[in-house]
C-alpha atoms as one frame of an Amber mdcrd trajectory, in Angstrom:
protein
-115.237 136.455 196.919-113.577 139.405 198.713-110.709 140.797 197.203-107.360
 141.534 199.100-106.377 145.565 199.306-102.809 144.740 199.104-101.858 143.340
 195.828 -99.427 139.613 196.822 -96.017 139.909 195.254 -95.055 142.939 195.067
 -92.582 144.897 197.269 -93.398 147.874 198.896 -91.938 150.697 197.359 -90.080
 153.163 199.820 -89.112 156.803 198.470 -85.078 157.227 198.089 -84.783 159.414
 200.675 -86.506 156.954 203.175 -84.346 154.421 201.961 -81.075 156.051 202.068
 -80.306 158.865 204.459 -77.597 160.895 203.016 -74.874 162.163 205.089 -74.270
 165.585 203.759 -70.497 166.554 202.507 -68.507 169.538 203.918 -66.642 172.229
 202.326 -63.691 174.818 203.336 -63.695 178.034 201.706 -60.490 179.892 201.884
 -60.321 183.731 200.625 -57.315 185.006 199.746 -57.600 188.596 201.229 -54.033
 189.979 199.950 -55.781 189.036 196.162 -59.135 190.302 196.711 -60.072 193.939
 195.300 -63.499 193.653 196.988 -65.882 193.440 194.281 -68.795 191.397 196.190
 -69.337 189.566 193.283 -68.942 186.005 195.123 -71.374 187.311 197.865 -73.899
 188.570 195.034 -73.499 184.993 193.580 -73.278 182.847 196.892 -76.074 179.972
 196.429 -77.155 179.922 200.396 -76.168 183.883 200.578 -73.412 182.851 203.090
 -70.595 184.936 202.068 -70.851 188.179 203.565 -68.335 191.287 203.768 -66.790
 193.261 206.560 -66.553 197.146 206.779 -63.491 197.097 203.946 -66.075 194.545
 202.011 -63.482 191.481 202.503 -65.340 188.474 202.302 -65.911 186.002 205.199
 -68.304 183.445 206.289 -69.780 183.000 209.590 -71.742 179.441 209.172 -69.268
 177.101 206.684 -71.146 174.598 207.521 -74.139 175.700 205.316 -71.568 175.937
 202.400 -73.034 173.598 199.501 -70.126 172.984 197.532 -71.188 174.602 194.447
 -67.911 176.611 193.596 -69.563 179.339 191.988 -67.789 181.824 193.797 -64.432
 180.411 193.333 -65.004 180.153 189.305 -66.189 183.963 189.324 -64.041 185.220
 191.110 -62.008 187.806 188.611 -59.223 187.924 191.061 -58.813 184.099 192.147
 -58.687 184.775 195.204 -61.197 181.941 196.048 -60.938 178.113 196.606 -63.520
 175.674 197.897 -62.011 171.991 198.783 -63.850 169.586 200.501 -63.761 168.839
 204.133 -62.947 165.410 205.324 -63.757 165.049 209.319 -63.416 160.910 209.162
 -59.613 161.351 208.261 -58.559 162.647 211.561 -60.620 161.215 213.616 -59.673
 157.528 212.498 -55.865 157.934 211.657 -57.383 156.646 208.172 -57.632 153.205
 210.040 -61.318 151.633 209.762
């Protein structure tokens, strides 16, 4: 008698991310330049090493996009001159009808 490879019932098991694509969330991040003093500390701390700073070392950030919502500059920042909110496309696009 030849036994079968597959074991009979049991599911396949699928990894999570094969299961469930995750559609990833988006993020503003306002700087409040008339608060700043230009430390760089949010750029030292920046997660994805987004925030960079101009000639008077201002911070901006050219890709927001890559922004992971992690708020670690805005809870550093000694000066609060720092907020992160999250970005919500779907609102305007639907008129919050669905």
């Amino acid at each position: 008698m030849v036994k079968d490879s597959k074991p009979r019932g049991k599911k396949e098991v699928k990894s999570p991310a094969a299961a469930k694509v995750k559609e990833k969330k988006l993020y503003n991040v306002l700087f409040f330049h008339n608060w700043c003093k230009s430390c760089g500390l949010c750029s030292a701390l920046c997660a994805k090493q987004i925030i960079k700073t101009d000639e008077l070392g201002l911070p901006y950030i050219d890709a927001m996009d890559s922004c992971i919502g992690c708020r670690f500059c805005e809870i550093h920042c000694p000066d609060f001159a720092i907020t992160v909110t999250g970005r919500h496309p779907e609102r305007r696009r639907s008129n919050g009808i669905k």
